[in-house]
Amino acid sequence: MLVSSSVATWTDCGSSSNYPLCTMAFFHSKLRSSFLRMEPFTVSFLPSSEFLKLSSFHSFQHSDLKLRHSFKSRTTPRMLPEPHALVITNEYPQNADFPRNYSRKEKKPFPIPIVELRRAARERLKKRKGQPKGRAPPPKNGLLVQCLVPLAYDVFNARITLINNLKKLLKVVPVHACGWCNELHVGPEGHPFKSCKGKHATFRKGLHQWTNAAVEDVLVPIEAYHLYDPLGKRIKHEERFSIPRIPAVMELCIQAGVYVSEYPTKRRRKPIIRIGKREFVDADESDLPDPVPEVPLKPILTELPISKAVAPANEEEKTLLAEETLQAWEKMRKGAKRLMQMYRVRVCGYCPEVHVGHSGHKAQNCGAHKHQQRNGQHGWQSAVLDDLIPPRYVWHVPDVDGPPLRRELKNFYGQAPAVVEICVQAGAAVPDQYKSTMRLNIGIPSSVKEAEMVV
């Protein structure tokens, strides 16, 4: 079978006396022209949609492929069979590059290039010219986005569920952390790759010194200042120790409407009145009835201490716990990404400092590269989801019970977030969005000699 492109064509040639002869040519974009030996396959038709599924090709088992079946009628003088076309589509790439690790001396790129931001600002000024200035929508006017309040509670509880479940899974799934750098590995023993960049790494020739990992190693604790008034004045350098710091995801949920009695927040019932570009006054709320004491909209979960975290008793419980943990991880990330579209989150372009609010704080505590030139001030820019919830990528172990990872075959292994790798090794199914970086479709050579023969 000839493999040269990414389109599959099915031609049906039938007659009244013979069975229909079906030939199908599958073309793959990643491989060059070669002959493959394939086993018989089956094509299943879905009556409720126009998509087909392949059920026996090994290369399609770990991919999210859909076949679109289109019918085209042609008017011919003879009664000829109609051609059928199959188009293979995939929502996610088969293989993707690993996330880039930026150097400490390198500034983070802007999510949107600065040239695009300036061009968009000029377009807004042109459209706004000669028109009356409209009212600012929430949350810029001090009010909550009411449709996002239930989502904020879901994200808050998903984070607590994720932490509690990880405390249980870490008792049955071995996770190792390097004692000199921030690298993790999920598996019976640490990987042999010489990638340590911590202290005295040259004396150890880049080898890691593995220890047992904790929940804080898997979920990086990103903290932010808690703001009583998100629209208030910026935090000064002298106030950096008097204002509490809490997890950044928690602060985002509180500003989005979650009520936590330990961290009160000012809730306005009327929009603010702008008297300048950066000045405003609160509207008079004396004509409104007395405010009702705020109560949580949904029950709020609490974190379990590590001593009360009970490990799953059998394989079935471990698999169910892994599935629940993976759902909480995806729920927290998707919900936080939606909240970040309405509530601004800032990140320093030189260090991991995160601030939830319309503008960053003025605390001069940046210790990144060349912070003396900036007098310790942060270089604030718009944050992305990975700044708020770092995924912490680790090497994917294809077979936990098989041989360990080999240093010579490093290019054939994939990577996945630490939470996803822990859940997968505990028995959960691999989500489709992580299959491209885990490289499930790549065959791993059995020896170094075989790896050298790979083109």
CSV table of C-alpha atoms in Angstrom, one decimal:
chain,number,residue,atom,x,y,z
A,1,MET,CA,0.0,0.0,0.0
A,2,LEU,CA,1.5,3.3,-1.0
A,3,VAL,CA,1.7,6.0,1.7
A,4,SER,CA,2.1,9.6,0.4
A,5,SER,CA,-0.5,12.1,1.6
A,6,SER,CA,-3.3,12.6,4.2
A,7,VAL,CA,-6.4,11.9,2.1
A,8,ALA,CA,-8.3,8.6,2.0
A,9,THR,CA,-10.4,7.6,-1.1
A,10,TRP,CA,-12.9,4.8,-1.3
A,11,THR,CA,-14.1,3.6,-4.8
A,12,ASP,CA,-17.1,1.2,-4.9
A,13,CYS,CA,-17.3,-0.8,-8.1
A,14,GLY,CA,-20.2,-3.2,-7.9
A,15,SER,CA,-22.3,-5.3,-10.3
A,16,SER,CA,-25.4,-7.5,-10.1
A,17,SER,CA,-23.4,-10.7,-10.2
A,18,ASN,CA,-20.3,-10.1,-8.1
A,19,TYR,CA,-19.8,-8.8,-4.6
A,20,PRO,CA,-18.8,-5.1,-4.4
A,21,LEU,CA,-15.1,-4.6,-4.6
A,22,CYS,CA,-13.9,-2.0,-2.0
A,23,THR,CA,-10.5,-0.5,-2.2
A,24,MET,CA,-9.2,2.1,0.2
A,25,ALA,CA,-5.9,3.9,0.2
A,26,PHE,CA,-4.8,5.6,3.4
A,27,PHE,CA,-2.2,8.3,3.2
A,28,HIS,CA,-0.3,9.6,6.1
A,29,SER,CA,1.4,13.0,6.2
A,30,LYS,CA,4.2,12.0,8.6
A,31,LEU,CA,5.6,9.1,6.6
A,32,ARG,CA,7.3,9.0,3.3
A,33,SER,CA,6.5,6.6,0.4
A,34,SER,CA,6.8,3.1,1.7
A,35,PHE,CA,5.0,-0.2,1.6
A,36,LEU,CA,3.1,-1.3,4.7
A,37,ARG,CA,1.6,-4.6,5.6
A,38,MET,CA,-1.8,-4.0,7.1
A,39,GLU,CA,-4.3,-6.4,8.6
A,40,PRO,CA,-8.0,-6.4,7.6
A,41,PHE,CA,-9.9,-3.5,9.0
A,42,THR,CA,-13.5,-2.5,9.6
A,43,VAL,CA,-15.3,0.7,8.8
A,44,SER,CA,-18.3,1.5,11.0
A,45,PHE,CA,-21.1,3.9,9.9
A,46,LEU,CA,-22.8,6.1,12.4
A,47,PRO,CA,-26.5,6.7,11.5
A,48,SER,CA,-26.8,9.9,13.5
A,49,SER,CA,-23.8,11.6,11.9
A,50,GLU,CA,-21.7,11.6,8.8
A,51,PHE,CA,-18.5,10.4,10.5
A,52,LEU,CA,-16.8,7.0,10.2
A,53,LYS,CA,-14.4,5.3,12.6
A,54,LEU,CA,-11.5,3.0,12.0
A,55,SER,CA,-11.3,0.2,14.5
A,56,SER,CA,-8.2,-2.0,13.8
A,57,PHE,CA,-5.3,0.1,12.6
A,58,HIS,CA,-2.7,0.3,15.4
A,59,SER,CA,-1.6,3.8,14.3
A,60,PHE,CA,-5.1,5.1,14.8
A,61,GLN,CA,-5.8,3.5,18.2
A,62,HIS,CA,-4.3,6.4,20.2
A,63,SER,CA,-5.5,9.2,17.9
A,64,ASP,CA,-8.7,11.2,17.7
A,65,LEU,CA,-9.5,10.7,14.0
A,66,LYS,CA,-12.8,11.2,12.3
A,67,LEU,CA,-13.7,10.2,8.7
A,68,ARG,CA,-16.1,12.4,6.9
A,69,HIS,CA,-18.2,10.5,4.3
A,70,SER,CA,-19.5,12.7,1.5
A,71,PHE,CA,-21.7,11.6,-1.4
A,72,LYS,CA,-21.6,13.3,-4.8
A,73,SER,CA,-24.2,12.5,-7.4
A,74,ARG,CA,-23.4,12.7,-11.0
A,75,THR,CA,-25.6,12.5,-14.0
A,76,THR,CA,-24.2,9.9,-16.5
A,77,PRO,CA,-25.8,8.2,-19.5
A,78,ARG,CA,-25.1,4.8,-18.0
A,79,MET,CA,-26.0,3.4,-14.6
A,80,LEU,CA,-22.6,3.8,-13.0
A,81,PRO,CA,-21.9,3.5,-9.2
A,82,GLU,CA,-21.6,6.8,-7.4
A,83,PRO,CA,-18.1,7.6,-6.0
A,84,HIS,CA,-17.7,7.9,-2.2
A,85,ALA,CA,-15.0,10.1,-0.7
A,86,LEU,CA,-13.5,9.7,2.8
A,87,VAL,CA,-11.6,12.6,4.4
A,88,ILE,CA,-9.6,11.9,7.5
A,89,THR,CA,-9.6,14.8,10.0
A,90,ASN,CA,-8.0,15.1,13.4
A,91,GLU,CA,-8.8,17.7,16.1
A,92,TYR,CA,-5.3,17.3,17.7
A,93,PRO,CA,-2.0,16.8,16.0
A,94,GLN,CA,-0.5,13.4,16.0
A,95,ASN,CA,2.8,14.5,17.5
A,96,ALA,CA,3.6,18.0,18.9
A,97,ASP,CA,6.8,19.6,20.3
A,98,PHE,CA,7.4,19.8,24.0
A,99,PRO,CA,6.7,23.1,25.7
A,100,ARG,CA,9.8,25.4,25.6
A,101,ASN,CA,11.8,26.0,28.8
A,102,TYR,CA,12.8,29.6,28.9
A,103,SER,CA,16.2,30.6,30.4
A,104,ARG,CA,16.3,32.7,33.5
A,105,LYS,CA,18.0,35.4,31.5
A,106,GLU,CA,15.3,35.4,28.9
A,107,LYS,CA,12.1,37.5,29.2
A,108,LYS,CA,8.7,35.7,28.6
A,109,PRO,CA,7.1,36.5,25.3
A,110,PHE,CA,3.9,38.5,25.2
A,111,PRO,CA,0.7,36.4,24.7
A,112,ILE,CA,-0.2,38.8,21.9
A,113,PRO,CA,2.7,40.6,20.1
A,114,ILE,CA,3.1,44.3,21.1
A,115,VAL,CA,2.7,45.3,17.5
A,116,GLU,CA,-0.7,43.7,17.3
A,117,LEU,CA,-1.7,45.3,20.6
A,118,ARG,CA,-0.8,48.8,19.3
A,119,ARG,CA,-2.6,48.1,16.0
A,120,ALA,CA,-5.8,47.0,17.9
A,121,ALA,CA,-5.6,50.1,20.1
A,122,ARG,CA,-5.4,52.4,17.1
A,123,GLU,CA,-8.4,50.7,15.6
A,124,ARG,CA,-10.4,51.2,18.8
A,125,LEU,CA,-9.5,54.9,18.9
A,126,LYS,CA,-10.7,55.3,15.3
A,127,LYS,CA,-14.0,53.6,16.0
A,128,ARG,CA,-14.5,55.5,19.2
A,129,LYS,CA,-13.7,58.9,17.7
A,130,GLY,CA,-16.8,61.2,17.7
A,131,GLN,CA,-18.9,58.8,19.7
A,132,PRO,CA,-20.1,59.2,23.3
A,133,LYS,CA,-18.2,57.1,25.8
A,134,GLY,CA,-20.2,54.1,26.9
A,135,ARG,CA,-20.5,52.6,30.4
A,136,ALA,CA,-17.9,50.1,31.4
A,137,PRO,CA,-19.1,46.5,31.7
A,138,PRO,CA,-18.5,44.4,34.8
A,139,PRO,CA,-16.1,43.7,36.4
A,140,LYS,CA,-14.5,47.0,35.3
A,141,ASN,CA,-17.4,49.0,36.9
A,142,GLY,CA,-16.9,47.2,40.3
A,143,LEU,CA,-19.7,44.7,39.9
A,144,LEU,CA,-19.5,40.9,39.6
A,145,VAL,CA,-20.2,39.0,36.4
A,146,GLN,CA,-23.2,37.1,37.8
A,147,CYS,CA,-23.0,34.3,35.2
A,148,LEU,CA,-19.5,33.4,36.3
A,149,VAL,CA,-20.2,33.1,40.0
A,150,PRO,CA,-21.2,29.4,39.9
A,151,LEU,CA,-18.2,28.7,37.7
A,152,ALA,CA,-15.9,30.3,40.3
A,153,TYR,CA,-17.3,28.0,43.0
A,154,ASP,CA,-16.7,25.0,40.7
A,155,VAL,CA,-13.1,26.0,40.1
A,156,PHE,CA,-12.5,26.6,43.8
A,157,ASN,CA,-13.9,23.1,44.8
A,158,ALA,CA,-12.1,21.5,41.9
A,159,ARG,CA,-8.8,22.7,43.2
A,160,ILE,CA,-9.5,21.4,46.7
A,161,THR,CA,-10.6,18.0,45.2
A,162,LEU,CA,-7.5,17.8,43.1
A,163,ILE,CA,-5.2,18.5,46.2
A,164,ASN,CA,-7.1,15.9,48.3
A,165,ASN,CA,-7.0,13.2,45.6
A,166,LEU,CA,-3.3,13.8,44.9
A,167,LYS,CA,-2.5,13.2,48.6
A,168,LYS,CA,-4.1,9.8,48.2
A,169,LEU,CA,-2.6,8.9,44.9
A,170,LEU,CA,0.9,9.8,46.0
A,171,LYS,CA,0.7,6.9,48.5
A,172,VAL,CA,0.2,4.3,45.7
A,173,VAL,CA,1.9,5.9,42.7
A,174,PRO,CA,5.7,6.6,43.1
A,175,VAL,CA,6.7,10.1,42.3
A,176,HIS,CA,10.3,11.3,42.6
A,177,ALA,CA,11.7,14.9,42.9
A,178,CYS,CA,15.2,16.0,42.4
A,179,GLY,CA,16.8,17.4,45.5
A,180,TRP,CA,18.8,20.1,43.6
A,181,CYS,CA,16.4,21.2,40.8
A,182,ASN,CA,12.7,21.4,40.1
A,183,GLU,CA,12.5,18.3,37.9
A,184,LEU,CA,10.0,15.4,38.7
A,185,HIS,CA,9.6,11.9,37.5
A,186,VAL,CA,6.6,9.5,37.9
A,187,GLY,CA,7.6,5.9,37.9
A,188,PRO,CA,9.3,3.2,40.1
A,189,GLU,CA,12.7,4.8,39.8
A,190,GLY,CA,14.0,8.1,38.5
A,191,HIS,CA,15.0,8.6,34.9
A,192,PRO,CA,18.7,8.5,34.0
A,193,PHE,CA,18.8,11.6,31.8
A,194,LYS,CA,21.6,14.1,32.6
A,195,SER,CA,19.4,17.3,32.8
A,196,CYS,CA,20.0,18.6,36.3
A,197,LYS,CA,20.9,22.3,36.4
A,198,GLY,CA,20.9,22.7,40.2
A,199,LYS,CA,23.7,23.3,42.6
A,200,HIS,CA,26.9,21.2,42.1
A,201,ALA,CA,25.4,19.7,38.9
A,202,THR,CA,28.9,19.7,37.2
A,203,PHE,CA,30.3,17.5,40.0
A,204,ARG,CA,27.4,15.0,39.5
A,205,LYS,CA,27.7,15.3,35.7
A,206,GLY,CA,24.1,16.4,35.3
A,207,LEU,CA,22.6,13.4,37.1
A,208,HIS,CA,19.6,14.0,39.4
A,209,GLN,CA,19.5,13.1,43.1
A,210,TRP,CA,16.0,11.7,43.5
A,211,THR,CA,13.9,12.0,46.7
A,212,ASN,CA,10.2,11.4,47.4
A,213,ALA,CA,7.9,14.1,46.0
A,214,ALA,CA,5.1,16.0,47.8
A,215,VAL,CA,1.9,17.6,46.6
A,216,GLU,CA,3.6,21.0,46.5
A,217,ASP,CA,6.1,19.5,43.9
A,218,VAL,CA,3.3,18.3,41.6
A,219,LEU,CA,1.1,21.5,42.0
A,220,VAL,CA,3.4,24.4,42.0
A,221,PRO,CA,2.3,26.9,44.8
A,222,ILE,CA,1.7,30.1,42.9
A,223,GLU,CA,0.6,32.8,45.4
A,224,ALA,CA,-0.7,36.3,44.9
A,225,TYR,CA,-1.7,39.2,47.2
A,226,HIS,CA,-5.3,39.2,48.4
A,227,LEU,CA,-7.0,42.5,47.5
A,228,TYR,CA,-9.9,43.7,49.7
A,229,ASP,CA,-10.9,46.1,46.9
A,230,PRO,CA,-9.8,44.9,43.4
A,231,LEU,CA,-10.3,48.5,42.0
A,232,GLY,CA,-8.5,50.1,44.9
A,233,LYS,CA,-5.0,51.6,45.0
A,234,ARG,CA,-2.0,49.6,44.0
A,235,ILE,CA,-0.1,47.8,46.7
A,236,LYS,CA,3.0,49.8,47.7
A,237,HIS,CA,6.4,48.4,48.5
A,238,GLU,CA,6.0,49.3,52.2
A,239,GLU,CA,2.7,47.2,52.4
A,240,ARG,CA,4.2,44.0,51.0
A,241,PHE,CA,4.3,42.3,54.5
A,242,SER,CA,1.0,43.6,55.8
A,243,ILE,CA,-1.2,42.1,53.0
A,244,PRO,CA,-1.9,38.4,53.1
A,245,ARG,CA,-0.8,36.1,50.2
A,246,ILE,CA,-3.0,33.2,49.1
A,247,PRO,CA,-3.0,30.8,46.2
A,248,ALA,CA,-3.5,32.7,42.9
A,249,VAL,CA,-6.3,30.4,41.8
A,250,MET,CA,-8.1,31.0,45.1
A,251,GLU,CA,-7.7,34.8,44.7
A,252,LEU,CA,-9.1,34.6,41.2
A,253,CYS,CA,-12.2,32.7,42.5
A,254,ILE,CA,-12.7,35.2,45.4
A,255,GLN,CA,-12.7,38.1,43.0
A,256,ALA,CA,-15.1,36.3,40.8
A,257,GLY,CA,-17.7,35.9,43.5
A,258,VAL,CA,-16.6,33.1,46.0
A,259,TYR,CA,-17.2,34.0,49.6
A,260,VAL,CA,-14.5,33.0,52.0
A,261,SER,CA,-14.9,34.4,55.5
A,262,GLU,CA,-11.2,34.5,56.2
A,263,TYR,CA,-10.5,36.8,53.3
A,264,PRO,CA,-13.3,39.5,53.0
A,265,THR,CA,-13.7,41.4,49.8
A,266,LYS,CA,-15.6,44.6,49.0
A,267,ARG,CA,-18.8,43.9,47.0
A,268,ARG,CA,-20.4,46.8,45.3
A,269,ARG,CA,-24.1,46.9,44.5
A,270,LYS,CA,-23.9,49.9,42.1
A,271,PRO,CA,-21.4,50.7,39.4
A,272,ILE,CA,-18.6,53.1,40.2
A,273,ILE,CA,-18.6,56.7,38.9
A,274,ARG,CA,-15.5,57.6,36.8
A,275,ILE,CA,-14.2,61.1,37.4
A,276,GLY,CA,-10.9,60.6,35.5
A,277,LYS,CA,-8.9,58.1,33.7
A,278,ARG,CA,-7.7,56.5,37.0
A,279,GLU,CA,-10.0,58.1,39.5
A,280,PHE,CA,-13.5,57.1,40.5
A,281,VAL,CA,-15.9,57.3,43.4
A,282,ASP,CA,-18.4,54.8,44.7
A,283,ALA,CA,-22.0,55.4,43.9
A,284,ASP,CA,-24.4,56.2,46.8
A,285,GLU,CA,-26.1,53.1,48.0
A,286,SER,CA,-28.1,54.7,50.8
A,287,ASP,CA,-31.4,54.3,48.8
A,288,LEU,CA,-30.8,50.5,48.7
A,289,PRO,CA,-32.0,48.2,51.4
A,290,ASP,CA,-29.5,47.0,54.0
A,291,PRO,CA,-27.1,44.4,52.6
A,292,VAL,CA,-27.8,40.8,53.4
A,293,PRO,CA,-25.0,38.9,55.0
A,294,GLU,CA,-23.1,37.1,52.3
A,295,VAL,CA,-23.2,33.3,52.4
A,296,PRO,CA,-21.6,30.8,50.1
A,297,LEU,CA,-23.6,30.0,47.0
A,298,LYS,CA,-22.4,26.4,47.0
A,299,PRO,CA,-20.8,24.3,49.8
A,300,ILE,CA,-17.1,24.9,49.9
A,301,LEU,CA,-14.7,21.9,50.4
A,302,THR,CA,-11.8,21.9,52.7
A,303,GLU,CA,-8.3,20.4,52.4
A,304,LEU,CA,-7.6,17.2,54.1
A,305,PRO,CA,-4.4,16.9,56.2
A,306,ILE,CA,-1.9,14.3,54.9
A,307,SER,CA,-2.5,12.1,57.9
A,308,LYS,CA,-6.2,11.7,57.0
A,309,ALA,CA,-5.7,11.0,53.4
A,310,VAL,CA,-6.5,7.3,52.9
A,311,ALA,CA,-4.9,5.4,50.0
A,312,PRO,CA,-7.2,3.4,47.7
A,313,ALA,CA,-7.7,-0.2,48.8
A,314,ASN,CA,-7.7,-2.0,45.5
A,315,GLU,CA,-7.1,-1.4,41.8
A,316,GLU,CA,-10.7,-0.5,41.1
A,317,GLU,CA,-10.7,2.3,43.7
A,318,LYS,CA,-7.4,3.5,42.4
A,319,THR,CA,-8.7,3.8,38.8
A,320,LEU,CA,-11.9,5.6,39.9
A,321,LEU,CA,-9.8,8.0,42.0
A,322,ALA,CA,-7.5,8.6,39.1
A,323,GLU,CA,-10.4,9.4,36.8
A,324,GLU,CA,-11.9,11.8,39.4
A,325,THR,CA,-8.5,13.5,39.8
A,326,LEU,CA,-8.1,14.0,36.1
A,327,GLN,CA,-11.6,15.4,35.8
A,328,ALA,CA,-10.9,17.9,38.6
A,329,TRP,CA,-7.6,18.9,36.8
A,330,GLU,CA,-9.4,19.6,33.6
A,331,LYS,CA,-12.3,21.3,35.3
A,332,MET,CA,-10.0,23.7,37.2
A,333,ARG,CA,-7.9,24.6,34.1
A,334,LYS,CA,-10.9,25.1,31.8
A,335,GLY,CA,-12.8,27.1,34.4
A,336,ALA,CA,-9.8,29.3,35.3
A,337,LYS,CA,-9.1,30.0,31.6
A,338,ARG,CA,-12.7,31.2,31.3
A,339,LEU,CA,-12.4,33.4,34.4
A,340,MET,CA,-9.2,34.9,33.1
A,341,GLN,CA,-11.0,36.2,30.1
A,342,MET,CA,-13.1,38.5,32.3
A,343,TYR,CA,-10.9,39.1,35.4
A,344,ARG,CA,-7.4,40.3,34.5
A,345,VAL,CA,-4.4,38.4,35.7
A,346,ARG,CA,-0.9,39.8,35.4
A,347,VAL,CA,2.5,38.0,35.5
A,348,CYS,CA,6.0,39.3,35.7
A,349,GLY,CA,7.9,38.8,32.4
A,350,TYR,CA,11.1,37.9,34.3
A,351,CYS,CA,10.0,35.9,37.4
A,352,PRO,CA,6.9,33.7,38.3
A,353,GLU,CA,5.2,36.4,40.3
A,354,VAL,CA,1.4,36.6,39.6
A,355,HIS,CA,-1.0,39.4,40.5
A,356,VAL,CA,-4.8,39.1,40.2
A,357,GLY,CA,-6.1,42.6,39.4
A,358,HIS,CA,-6.3,45.3,36.8
A,359,SER,CA,-2.6,46.3,37.3
A,360,GLY,CA,0.3,44.8,39.1
A,361,HIS,CA,1.5,45.7,42.6
A,362,LYS,CA,4.5,48.0,43.3
A,363,ALA,CA,6.4,45.7,45.6
A,364,GLN,CA,10.1,45.6,44.6
A,365,ASN,CA,10.7,42.0,45.2
A,366,CYS,CA,11.7,40.7,41.8
A,367,GLY,CA,15.0,38.9,42.0
A,368,ALA,CA,15.3,37.8,38.3
A,369,HIS,CA,18.0,38.5,35.9
A,370,LYS,CA,19.2,42.2,35.9
A,371,HIS,CA,16.6,43.2,38.6
A,372,GLN,CA,19.1,45.9,39.8
A,373,GLN,CA,18.4,47.9,36.6
A,374,ARG,CA,14.7,47.8,37.4
A,375,ASN,CA,15.2,48.5,41.1
A,376,GLY,CA,13.5,45.2,41.9
A,377,GLN,CA,10.2,46.2,40.2
A,378,HIS,CA,8.3,43.6,38.2
A,379,GLY,CA,7.7,43.8,34.4
A,380,TRP,CA,4.0,43.2,34.3
A,381,GLN,CA,2.3,41.7,31.3
A,382,SER,CA,-0.9,39.7,30.6
A,383,ALA,CA,-0.7,36.2,32.0
A,384,VAL,CA,-1.7,32.9,30.3
A,385,LEU,CA,-3.1,29.8,31.9
A,386,ASP,CA,0.2,28.1,32.3
A,387,ASP,CA,1.4,31.1,34.4
A,388,LEU,CA,-1.5,30.7,36.8
A,389,ILE,CA,-1.5,26.9,36.8
A,390,PRO,CA,1.9,25.5,35.7
A,391,PRO,CA,1.5,22.0,34.2
A,392,ARG,CA,5.0,20.8,35.3
A,393,TYR,CA,5.8,18.4,32.4
A,394,VAL,CA,7.5,15.1,33.2
A,395,TRP,CA,8.7,12.2,31.0
A,396,HIS,CA,6.0,9.7,30.0
A,397,VAL,CA,6.8,6.1,30.9
A,398,PRO,CA,5.3,3.8,28.2
A,399,ASP,CA,5.3,0.7,30.3
A,400,VAL,CA,5.5,0.9,34.1
A,401,ASP,CA,6.1,-2.8,34.5
A,402,GLY,CA,8.6,-2.9,31.6
A,403,PRO,CA,12.2,-1.9,31.4
A,404,PRO,CA,13.2,1.6,32.7
A,405,LEU,CA,13.8,4.6,30.5
A,406,ARG,CA,17.2,4.5,28.7
A,407,ARG,CA,19.4,7.5,28.2
A,408,GLU,CA,20.2,6.6,24.5
A,409,LEU,CA,16.5,6.5,23.6
A,410,LYS,CA,15.6,9.9,25.0
A,411,ASN,CA,14.3,11.2,21.6
A,412,PHE,CA,11.7,8.5,21.4
A,413,TYR,CA,10.0,9.3,24.8
A,414,GLY,CA,7.1,11.7,25.3
A,415,GLN,CA,6.1,14.1,28.0
A,416,ALA,CA,2.9,14.9,29.9
A,417,PRO,CA,1.9,17.1,32.8
A,418,ALA,CA,2.7,15.6,36.2
A,419,VAL,CA,-0.9,15.3,37.2
A,420,VAL,CA,-1.9,13.6,34.0
A,421,GLU,CA,1.0,11.1,34.2
A,422,ILE,CA,0.1,10.2,37.7
A,423,CYS,CA,-3.5,9.6,36.8
A,424,VAL,CA,-2.5,7.6,33.7
A,425,GLN,CA,-0.2,5.3,35.7
A,426,ALA,CA,-3.0,4.9,38.2
A,427,GLY,CA,-5.3,3.6,35.5
A,428,ALA,CA,-7.1,6.6,34.0
A,429,ALA,CA,-7.6,6.9,30.2
A,430,VAL,CA,-5.3,9.3,28.4
A,431,PRO,CA,-7.0,12.6,27.4
A,432,ASP,CA,-6.9,13.4,23.7
A,433,GLN,CA,-5.3,16.8,24.2
A,434,TYR,CA,-2.2,15.3,25.8
A,435,LYS,CA,-1.7,12.4,23.3
A,436,SER,CA,0.4,14.5,20.9
A,437,THR,CA,3.1,15.3,23.4
A,438,MET,CA,3.1,11.8,25.0
A,439,ARG,CA,4.1,10.4,21.6
A,440,LEU,CA,1.9,7.3,21.9
A,441,ASN,CA,2.1,6.6,18.2
A,442,ILE,CA,5.9,6.4,18.1
A,443,GLY,CA,7.5,2.9,18.3
A,444,ILE,CA,10.4,2.7,20.8
A,445,PRO,CA,13.4,0.7,19.6
A,446,SER,CA,14.5,-2.2,21.7
A,447,SER,CA,18.2,-1.4,21.4
A,448,VAL,CA,20.6,1.3,20.6
A,449,LYS,CA,21.6,-0.4,17.4
A,450,GLU,CA,18.0,-0.4,16.2
A,451,ALA,CA,17.6,3.3,17.1
A,452,GLU,CA,20.6,4.2,15.0
A,453,MET,CA,18.9,2.6,12.0
A,454,VAL,CA,15.9,5.0,12.3
A,455,VAL,CA,16.0,7.7,9.6
